[in-house]
PDB file of C-alpha atoms and ligand atoms in Angstrom:
ATOM      1  CA  MET K 406       0.000   0.000   0.000  1.00 88.00           C
ATOM      2  CA  ALA K 407       1.477   3.365  -0.990  1.00 93.00           C
ATOM      3  CA  ALA K 408      -0.912   5.374   1.170  1.00 97.00           C
ATOM      4  CA  GLU K 409      -4.099   5.142   3.153  1.00 97.00           C
ATOM      5  CA  ALA K 410      -6.378   7.464   5.069  1.00 97.00           C
ATOM      6  CA  ARG K 411      -8.702   6.279   7.789  1.00 97.00           C
ATOM      7  CA  GLU K 412     -11.425   8.390   9.351  1.00 98.00           C
ATOM      8  CA  LEU K 413      -9.665  11.477   8.032  1.00 98.00           C
ATOM      9  CA  THR K 414     -11.489  14.589   9.182  1.00 98.00           C
ATOM     10  CA  VAL K 415     -10.302  18.089   8.351  1.00 98.00           C
ATOM     11  CA  LEU K 416     -11.678  21.216   9.945  1.00 97.00           C
ATOM     12  CA  VAL K 417     -10.900  24.591   8.378  1.00 97.00           C
ATOM     13  CA  ASP K 418     -11.113  27.588  10.660  1.00 94.00           C
ATOM     14  CA  THR K 419     -10.200  30.954   9.149  1.00 93.00           C
ATOM     15  CA  GLN K 420     -11.683  32.898  12.108  1.00 90.00           C
ATOM     16  CA  ARG K 421     -14.428  34.158   9.760  1.00 92.00           C
ATOM     17  CA  TRP K 422     -15.301  30.751   8.293  1.00 91.00           C
ATOM     18  CA  ARG K 423     -15.367  27.394  10.042  1.00 95.00           C
ATOM     19  CA  GLU K 424     -16.258  24.179   8.263  1.00 96.00           C
ATOM     20  CA  THR K 425     -15.601  20.450   8.349  1.00 97.00           C
ATOM     21  CA  VAL K 426     -14.326  19.996   4.786  1.00 98.00           C
ATOM     22  CA  LEU K 427     -13.450  16.288   5.119  1.00 98.00           C
ATOM     23  CA  ASP K 428     -15.550  14.022   7.295  1.00 98.00           C
ATOM     24  CA  SER K 429     -14.269  10.532   8.211  1.00 98.00           C
ATOM     25  CA  VAL K 430     -12.750   9.925   4.766  1.00 98.00           C
ATOM     26  CA  CYS K 431     -11.380   6.424   4.149  1.00 96.00           C
ATOM     27  CA  LEU K 432      -9.197   5.869   1.118  1.00 96.00           C
ATOM     28  CA  ALA K 433      -6.517   3.430  -0.029  1.00 97.00           C
ATOM     29  CA  VAL K 434      -3.882   4.019  -2.713  1.00 98.00           C
ATOM     30  CA  PRO K 435      -2.273   0.638  -3.502  1.00 98.00           C
ATOM     31  CA  ALA K 436       1.259   0.495  -4.860  1.00 98.00           C
ATOM     32  CA  GLY K 437       1.445  -0.250  -8.584  1.00 98.00           C
ATOM     33  CA  ARG K 438      -2.114   0.973  -9.182  1.00 98.00           C
ATOM     34  CA  VAL K 439      -3.895   4.095 -10.429  1.00 98.00           C
ATOM     35  CA  THR K 440      -6.647   5.202  -8.054  1.00 98.00           C
ATOM     36  CA  ALA K 441      -8.952   7.946  -9.313  1.00 98.00           C
ATOM     37  CA  LEU K 442     -10.602  10.369  -6.899  1.00 98.00           C
ATOM     38  CA  LEU K 443     -13.773  11.978  -8.230  1.00 97.00           C
ATOM     39  CA  GLY K 444     -16.371  14.355  -6.878  1.00 96.00           C
ATOM     40  CA  GLU K 445     -18.108  17.640  -7.568  1.00 95.00           C
ATOM     41  CA  SER K 446     -16.330  20.975  -7.249  1.00 94.00           C
ATOM     42  CA  GLY K 447     -15.550  21.924  -3.652  1.00 96.00           C
ATOM     43  CA  CYS K 448     -16.235  18.450  -2.207  1.00 97.00           C
ATOM     44  CA  GLY K 449     -12.717  18.158  -0.769  1.00 97.00           C
ATOM     45  CA  LYS K 450     -10.592  16.340  -3.381  1.00 97.00           C
ATOM     46  CA  SER K 451      -7.647  18.745  -3.198  1.00 97.00           C
ATOM     47  CA  MET K 452      -7.871  18.669   0.593  1.00 97.00           C
ATOM     48  CA  VAL K 453      -7.389  14.885   0.461  1.00 98.00           C
ATOM     49  CA  ALA K 454      -4.348  15.459  -1.785  1.00 97.00           C
ATOM     50  CA  ALA K 455      -2.983  17.978   0.715  1.00 97.00           C
ATOM     51  CA  ALA K 456      -3.542  15.645   3.665  1.00 97.00           C
ATOM     52  CA  LEU K 457      -1.762  12.743   1.921  1.00 96.00           C
ATOM     53  CA  THR K 458       1.191  14.890   0.870  1.00 96.00           C
ATOM     54  CA  GLY K 459       1.597  16.785   4.142  1.00 95.00           C
ATOM     55  CA  SER K 460       0.598  20.119   2.668  1.00 94.00           C
ATOM     56  CA  LEU K 461      -2.625  21.056   4.463  1.00 96.00           C
ATOM     57  CA  PRO K 462      -3.151  24.827   4.717  1.00 95.00           C
ATOM     58  CA  SER K 463      -2.261  26.396   8.064  1.00 95.00           C
ATOM     59  CA  VAL K 464      -5.958  27.074   8.782  1.00 96.00           C
ATOM     60  CA  ALA K 465      -6.739  23.338   8.626  1.00 97.00           C
ATOM     61  CA  ARG K 466      -6.703  20.887  11.533  1.00 96.00           C
ATOM     62  CA  SER K 467      -6.900  17.158  10.861  1.00 97.00           C
ATOM     63  CA  THR K 468      -7.815  14.111  12.905  1.00 97.00           C
ATOM     64  CA  GLY K 469      -7.809  10.456  11.951  1.00 98.00           C
ATOM     65  CA  GLU K 470      -5.018   8.475  10.394  1.00 96.00           C
ATOM     66  CA  VAL K 471      -2.931   9.106   7.294  1.00 97.00           C
ATOM     67  CA  ARG K 472      -0.232   6.596   6.419  1.00 96.00           C
ATOM     68  CA  VAL K 473       2.179   7.037   3.540  1.00 96.00           C
ATOM     69  CA  HIS K 474       4.797   4.425   2.773  1.00 95.00           C
ATOM     70  CA  GLY K 475       7.806   6.068   1.160  1.00 96.00           C
ATOM     71  CA  THR K 476       8.292   9.364  -0.604  1.00 96.00           C
ATOM     72  CA  VAL K 477       5.530  11.593  -1.951  1.00 97.00           C
ATOM     73  CA  GLY K 478       5.152  13.827  -4.973  1.00 96.00           C
ATOM     74  CA  LEU K 479       2.294  16.261  -5.617  1.00 97.00           C
ATOM     75  CA  VAL K 480       1.265  17.806  -8.927  1.00 97.00           C
ATOM     76  CA  PRO K 481      -0.896  20.709  -7.736  1.00 95.00           C
ATOM     77  CA  GLN K 482      -4.085  21.753  -9.518  1.00 93.00           C
ATOM     78  CA  ALA K 483      -2.441  25.063 -10.454  1.00 94.00           C
ATOM     79  CA  GLY K 484       0.802  23.784 -11.987  1.00 94.00           C
ATOM     80  CA  ALA K 485       2.553  27.171 -11.663  1.00 95.00           C
ATOM     81  CA  THR K 486       2.549  26.826  -7.868  1.00 95.00           C
ATOM     82  CA  ALA K 487       5.060  23.983  -8.265  1.00 96.00           C
ATOM     83  CA  PHE K 488       7.633  26.552  -9.485  1.00 97.00           C
ATOM     84  CA  ALA K 489       9.272  29.768  -8.348  1.00 98.00           C
ATOM     85  CA  ALA K 490       7.903  32.608 -10.493  1.00 97.00           C
ATOM     86  CA  GLU K 491      11.144  34.323 -11.505  1.00 96.00           C
ATOM     87  CA  ARG K 492      13.209  31.460 -12.960  1.00 97.00           C
ATOM     88  CA  THR K 493      12.704  29.400 -16.095  1.00 98.00           C
ATOM     89  CA  VAL K 494      11.044  26.015 -15.862  1.00 98.00           C
ATOM     90  CA  GLY K 495      14.121  24.439 -17.466  1.00 98.00           C
ATOM     91  CA  ALA K 496      16.464  25.847 -14.806  1.00 98.00           C
ATOM     92  CA  GLN K 497      14.178  24.605 -12.054  1.00 98.00           C
ATOM     93  CA  LEU K 498      13.866  21.131 -13.574  1.00 98.00           C
ATOM     94  CA  ASP K 499      17.677  20.990 -13.862  1.00 97.00           C
ATOM     95  CA  GLU K 500      17.945  21.879 -10.158  1.00 97.00           C
ATOM     96  CA  ARG K 501      15.530  19.114  -9.209  1.00 97.00           C
ATOM     97  CA  GLN K 502      17.433  16.647 -11.345  1.00 97.00           C
ATOM     98  CA  GLN K 503      20.667  17.586  -9.522  1.00 96.00           C
ATOM     99  CA  LEU K 504      18.881  17.128  -6.194  1.00 95.00           C
ATOM    100  CA  PHE K 505      17.394  13.699  -6.873  1.00 93.00           C
ATOM    101  CA  ARG K 506      19.870  12.383  -9.492  1.00 88.00           C
ATOM    102  CA  GLY K 507      17.312   9.909 -10.812  1.00 86.00           C
ATOM    103  CA  ARG K 508      15.911  10.091 -14.315  1.00 93.00           C
ATOM    104  CA  SER K 509      17.062  12.804 -16.730  1.00 96.00           C
ATOM    105  CA  VAL K 510      15.118  16.020 -17.359  1.00 97.00           C
ATOM    106  CA  GLU K 511      14.620  14.903 -20.955  1.00 96.00           C
ATOM    107  CA  ASP K 512      13.143  11.594 -19.817  1.00 97.00           C
ATOM    108  CA  ALA K 513      10.851  13.251 -17.230  1.00 97.00           C
ATOM    109  CA  CYS K 514       9.613  15.772 -19.829  1.00 98.00           C
ATOM    110  CA  LYS K 515       8.912  12.959 -22.274  1.00 97.00           C
ATOM    111  CA  ALA K 516       7.001  10.998 -19.619  1.00 96.00           C
ATOM    112  CA  ALA K 517       4.995  14.120 -18.722  1.00 97.00           C
ATOM    113  CA  ILE K 518       4.272  14.913 -22.427  1.00 97.00           C
ATOM    114  CA  TYR K 519       5.876  18.308 -21.725  1.00 96.00           C
ATOM    115  CA  PRO K 520       7.165  20.121 -24.850  1.00 94.00           C
ATOM    116  CA  VAL K 521      10.880  20.777 -24.295  1.00 93.00           C
ATOM    117  CA  GLU K 522      10.705  23.797 -26.665  1.00 94.00           C
ATOM    118  CA  THR K 523       9.195  25.781 -23.768  1.00 96.00           C
ATOM    119  CA  LEU K 524      11.861  24.907 -21.161  1.00 97.00           C
ATOM    120  CA  ASP K 525      13.379  28.399 -21.450  1.00 97.00           C
ATOM    121  CA  LEU K 526      10.119  30.149 -20.558  1.00 98.00           C
ATOM    122  CA  LEU K 527       9.155  31.443 -17.122  1.00 98.00           C
ATOM    123  CA  PRO K 528       6.251  29.578 -15.461  1.00 97.00           C
ATOM    124  CA  HIS K 529       3.712  32.338 -16.211  1.00 97.00           C
ATOM    125  CA  GLN K 530       4.705  32.301 -19.901  1.00 97.00           C
ATOM    126  CA  HIS K 531       3.335  28.751 -20.213  1.00 97.00           C
ATOM    127  CA  SER K 532      -0.216  27.843 -21.137  1.00 95.00           C
ATOM    128  CA  GLY K 533      -2.333  26.152 -18.470  1.00 93.00           C
ATOM    129  CA  GLY K 534      -1.830  22.741 -20.061  1.00 93.00           C
ATOM    130  CA  GLN K 535       1.919  23.267 -20.541  1.00 95.00           C
ATOM    131  CA  ILE K 536       2.627  24.284 -16.943  1.00 96.00           C
ATOM    132  CA  GLN K 537       0.534  21.400 -15.620  1.00 95.00           C
ATOM    133  CA  ARG K 538       2.698  18.978 -17.602  1.00 97.00           C
ATOM    134  CA  ALA K 539       5.858  20.791 -16.453  1.00 97.00           C
ATOM    135  CA  ALA K 540       4.691  20.260 -12.853  1.00 97.00           C
ATOM    136  CA  LEU K 541       4.194  16.566 -13.632  1.00 97.00           C
ATOM    137  CA  ALA K 542       7.746  16.409 -15.036  1.00 98.00           C
ATOM    138  CA  ALA K 543       9.017  18.066 -11.840  1.00 97.00           C
ATOM    139  CA  ALA K 544       7.217  15.507  -9.684  1.00 97.00           C
ATOM    140  CA  LEU K 545       8.465  12.573 -11.797  1.00 97.00           C
ATOM    141  CA  LEU K 546      12.093  13.700 -11.358  1.00 97.00           C
ATOM    142  CA  SER K 547      11.928  12.690  -7.694  1.00 95.00           C
ATOM    143  CA  GLU K 548      10.415   9.279  -8.603  1.00 96.00           C
ATOM    144  CA  PRO K 549       8.048   9.299  -5.601  1.00 97.00           C
ATOM    145  CA  ASP K 550       6.526   6.130  -4.139  1.00 97.00           C
ATOM    146  CA  LEU K 551       3.215   7.991  -3.970  1.00 98.00           C
ATOM    147  CA  LEU K 552       2.336  10.372  -6.814  1.00 98.00           C
ATOM    148  CA  VAL K 553      -0.719  12.566  -6.272  1.00 98.00           C
ATOM    149  CA  VAL K 554      -1.885  14.475  -9.351  1.00 97.00           C
ATOM    150  CA  ASP K 555      -4.652  17.052  -9.051  1.00 96.00           C
ATOM    151  CA  GLU K 556      -6.608  17.376 -12.313  1.00 94.00           C
ATOM    152  CA  PRO K 557      -3.750  16.247 -14.611  1.00 90.00           C
ATOM    153  CA  SER K 558      -5.680  16.745 -17.839  1.00 90.00           C
ATOM    154  CA  ALA K 559      -8.132  19.562 -17.055  1.00 88.00           C
ATOM    155  CA  SER K 560      -6.505  22.030 -19.506  1.00 86.00           C
ATOM    156  CA  LEU K 561      -5.604  19.542 -22.220  1.00 92.00           C
ATOM    157  CA  ASP K 562      -7.048  18.559 -25.569  1.00 92.00           C
ATOM    158  CA  ARG K 563      -8.393  15.006 -25.692  1.00 92.00           C
ATOM    159  CA  GLY K 564      -5.372  13.507 -27.478  1.00 93.00           C
ATOM    160  CA  THR K 565      -2.799  14.946 -25.064  1.00 94.00           C
ATOM    161  CA  ALA K 566      -5.035  14.065 -22.113  1.00 95.00           C
ATOM    162  CA  TYR K 567      -4.973  10.426 -23.256  1.00 94.00           C
ATOM    163  CA  GLU K 568      -1.177  10.519 -23.407  1.00 95.00           C
ATOM    164  CA  VAL K 569      -0.902  11.983 -19.893  1.00 96.00           C
ATOM    165  CA  TRP K 570      -3.226   9.348 -18.433  1.00 96.00           C
ATOM    166  CA  ALA K 571      -1.311   6.598 -20.237  1.00 96.00           C
ATOM    167  CA  SER K 572       1.872   7.995 -18.739  1.00 96.00           C
ATOM    168  CA  LEU K 573       0.371   7.861 -15.227  1.00 97.00           C
ATOM    169  CA  ARG K 574      -0.460   4.215 -15.916  1.00 97.00           C
ATOM    170  CA  THR K 575       3.157   3.603 -16.980  1.00 97.00           C
ATOM    171  CA  TYR K 576       4.428   5.300 -13.829  1.00 97.00           C
ATOM    172  CA  ALA K 577       2.192   3.135 -11.626  1.00 98.00           C
ATOM    173  CA  GLY K 578       3.699   0.169 -13.504  1.00 97.00           C
ATOM    174  CA  THR K 579       7.052   0.990 -11.898  1.00 96.00           C
ATOM    175  CA  GLY K 580       5.502   0.068  -8.534  1.00 97.00           C
ATOM    176  CA  ALA K 581       4.387   3.511  -7.356  1.00 98.00           C
ATOM    177  CA  GLY K 582       0.916   4.307  -6.088  1.00 98.00           C
ATOM    178  CA  VAL K 583      -0.829   6.979  -8.169  1.00 98.00           C
ATOM    179  CA  LEU K 584      -3.797   8.978  -6.910  1.00 98.00           C
ATOM    180  CA  ALA K 585      -5.322  11.043  -9.716  1.00 98.00           C
ATOM    181  CA  ILE K 586      -8.015  13.634  -9.064  1.00 97.00           C
ATOM    182  CA  THR K 587     -10.452  14.317 -11.875  1.00 95.00           C
ATOM    183  CA  HIS K 588     -14.004  15.330 -12.767  1.00 90.00           C
ATOM    184  CA  ASP K 589     -13.747  13.506 -16.060  1.00 91.00           C
ATOM    185  CA  GLY K 590     -15.391  10.105 -15.619  1.00 93.00           C
ATOM    186  CA  ALA K 591     -15.857   9.821 -19.384  1.00 92.00           C
ATOM    187  CA  LEU K 592     -12.121  10.118 -20.007  1.00 93.00           C
ATOM    188  CA  LEU K 593     -11.396   7.592 -17.247  1.00 93.00           C
ATOM    189  CA  THR K 594     -13.771   5.139 -18.870  1.00 93.00           C
ATOM    190  CA  GLU K 595     -12.349   5.711 -22.361  1.00 92.00           C
ATOM    191  CA  THR K 596      -8.711   5.370 -21.305  1.00 94.00           C
ATOM    192  CA  GLY K 597      -9.370   2.525 -18.871  1.00 94.00           C
ATOM    193  CA  VAL K 598      -6.374   3.580 -16.771  1.00 95.00           C
ATOM    194  CA  ALA K 599      -8.020   3.578 -13.338  1.00 97.00           C
ATOM    195  CA  ASP K 600      -7.768   0.376 -11.313  1.00 97.00           C
ATOM    196  CA  ALA K 601     -10.099   1.823  -8.684  1.00 98.00           C
ATOM    197  CA  MET K 602     -12.345   4.844  -8.246  1.00 98.00           C
ATOM    198  CA  VAL K 603     -13.260   6.684  -5.072  1.00 98.00           C
ATOM    199  CA  PHE K 604     -16.101   9.233  -4.948  1.00 98.00           C
ATOM    200  CA  LEU K 605     -16.321  12.125  -2.520  1.00 98.00           C
ATOM    201  CA  ARG K 606     -19.452  14.123  -1.803  1.00 97.00           C
ATOM    202  CA  ASP K 607     -19.580  17.000   0.680  1.00 97.00           C
ATOM    203  CA  GLY K 608     -16.330  15.818   2.261  1.00 98.00           C
ATOM    204  CA  ARG K 609     -17.421  12.200   2.681  1.00 98.00           C
ATOM    205  CA  THR K 610     -16.408   9.030   0.846  1.00 97.00           C
ATOM    206  CA  ILE K 611     -19.633   7.778  -0.667  1.00 97.00           C
ATOM    207  CA  ALA K 612     -18.411   5.026  -3.019  1.00 97.00           C
ATOM    208  CA  ALA K 613     -15.220   3.130  -3.801  1.00 97.00           C
ATOM    209  CA  GLY K 614     -14.449   0.125  -5.940  1.00 97.00           C
ATOM    210  CA  SER K 615     -13.193  -1.192  -9.255  1.00 97.00           C
ATOM    211  CA  PRO K 616     -14.492   0.530 -12.420  1.00 96.00           C
ATOM    212  CA  ALA K 617     -16.881  -2.413 -12.962  1.00 96.00           C
ATOM    213  CA  GLU K 618     -18.232  -2.101  -9.403  1.00 97.00           C
ATOM    214  CA  ILE K 619     -18.623   1.657  -9.764  1.00 97.00           C
ATOM    215  CA  HIS K 620     -20.387   1.380 -13.137  1.00 95.00           C
ATOM    216  CA  ALA K 621     -22.863  -1.080 -11.588  1.00 96.00           C
ATOM    217  CA  LEU K 622     -23.991   1.458  -8.974  1.00 96.00           C
ATOM    218  CA  ALA K 623     -27.397   3.072  -9.357  1.00 95.00           C
ATOM    219  CA  ASP K 624     -26.481   6.149  -7.247  1.00 96.00           C
ATOM    220  CA  PRO K 625     -27.396   9.179  -9.414  1.00 96.00           C
ATOM    221  CA  TYR K 626     -24.485  11.236  -8.002  1.00 97.00           C
ATOM    222  CA  VAL K 627     -21.974   8.609  -9.183  1.00 97.00           C
ATOM    223  CA  ARG K 628     -23.795   8.014 -12.475  1.00 96.00           C
ATOM    224  CA  GLY K 629     -23.681  11.732 -13.178  1.00 96.00           C
ATOM    225  CA  PHE K 630     -19.919  11.485 -13.747  1.00 95.00           C
ATOM    226  CA  PHE K 631     -20.327   9.106 -16.676  1.00 93.00           C
ATOM    227  CA  PRO K 632     -21.937   9.709 -20.054  1.00 81.00           C
TER     228      PRO K 632
HETATM  229  N1  ATP H 786      -6.311  26.979   1.515  1.00 59.21           N
HETATM  230  C1  ATP H 786      -7.562  26.861   1.970  1.00 59.21           C
HETATM  231  N2  ATP H 786      -7.957  27.529   3.063  1.00 59.21           N
HETATM  232  C2  ATP H 786      -9.229  27.412   3.524  1.00 59.21           C
HETATM  233  N3  ATP H 786     -10.173  26.636   2.970  1.00 59.21           N
HETATM  234  C3  ATP H 786      -9.836  25.946   1.887  1.00 59.21           C
HETATM  235  C4  ATP H 786      -8.522  26.011   1.322  1.00 59.21           C
HETATM  236  N4  ATP H 786      -8.486  25.207   0.239  1.00 59.21           N
HETATM  237  C5  ATP H 786      -9.732  24.670   0.116  1.00 59.21           C
HETATM  238  N5  ATP H 786     -10.533  25.113   1.112  1.00 59.21           N
HETATM  239  C6  ATP H 786     -11.939  24.740   1.306  1.00 59.21           C
HETATM  240  O1  ATP H 786     -12.029  23.324   1.437  1.00 59.21           O
HETATM  241  C7  ATP H 786     -13.191  22.840   0.762  1.00 59.21           C
HETATM  242  C8  ATP H 786     -12.760  21.765  -0.193  1.00 59.21           C
HETATM  243  O2  ATP H 786     -11.960  22.369  -1.213  1.00 59.21           O
HETATM  244  P1  ATP H 786     -11.126  21.508  -2.255  1.00 59.21           P
HETATM  245  O3  ATP H 786     -10.191  22.460  -2.925  1.00 59.21           O
HETATM  246  O4  ATP H 786     -10.532  20.339  -1.568  1.00 59.21           O
HETATM  247  O5  ATP H 786     -12.271  21.036  -3.249  1.00 59.21           O
HETATM  248  P2  ATP H 786     -12.141  20.230  -4.625  1.00 59.21           P
HETATM  249  O6  ATP H 786     -13.063  19.058  -4.520  1.00 59.21           O
HETATM  250  O7  ATP H 786     -10.712  19.953  -4.927  1.00 59.21           O
HETATM  251  O8  ATP H 786     -12.760  21.264  -5.651  1.00 59.21           O
HETATM  252  P3  ATP H 786     -12.429  21.575  -7.215  1.00 59.21           P
HETATM  253  O9  ATP H 786     -12.907  20.364  -7.981  1.00 59.21           O
HETATM  254  O10 ATP H 786     -13.253  22.787  -7.486  1.00 59.21           O
HETATM  255  O11 ATP H 786     -10.961  21.797  -7.326  1.00 59.21           O
HETATM  256  C9  ATP H 786     -13.854  24.041   0.100  1.00 59.21           C
HETATM  257  O12 ATP H 786     -14.949  24.440   0.897  1.00 59.21           O
HETATM  258  C10 ATP H 786     -12.777  25.100   0.100  1.00 59.21           C
HETATM  259  O13 ATP H 786     -13.342  26.390   0.267  1.00 59.21           O
END
């Protein structure tokens, strides 16, 4: 098991706003598998990603159990936040490569379907889809045991989205656990990359299982994610 959460509850208290954003969430991310996390906007998917990767906001307090076995990598929903604003993406990928000394920058960019022609641009000079793939390349350089990707294909055309999902599948094939957050049940079904799906609603886990088990459910909330 690359990671698991049991009875994970997260309370956000900003002084002006107080809310339980995750309520007794249970989730498993097996090693060597792609687990997809789905749910409507604001239901808490990114908060699960933050809890698993140790990056909860300072206004959040968590209870319950989170276990991660090995190293973690996060591809944030806004890819630019994975980079410093004032240096080129290429320079920052080179620095990460020096730090981890694993795969080459070229190899990580290829795996992330990131176009190397834009390596010399600053993060904000990238398109939404380009910087998201650059953030994936950055995460792959550290070869984490648990890779959490938040909306990896939200800004991509269908063809490139397919390639990115296939690449996540390949990465899971190296033995890592991959947790991929998405709204796009149709794309998950078409690509067939998810070994398991977990659905969140209002901060709670409401369904989990293999794609076949999920497709057999009559729950209209779950069915609403598929064409
Ligand atoms: N940094 C933060 N500080 C305070 N509250 C936050 C923060 N980030 C998220 N929240 C709150 O936590 C709840 C869950 O947000 P989250 O970003 O996890 O949703 P999501 O399911 O990922 O949504 P989306 O699909 O729109 O990205 C929301 O009510 C949101 O307002």
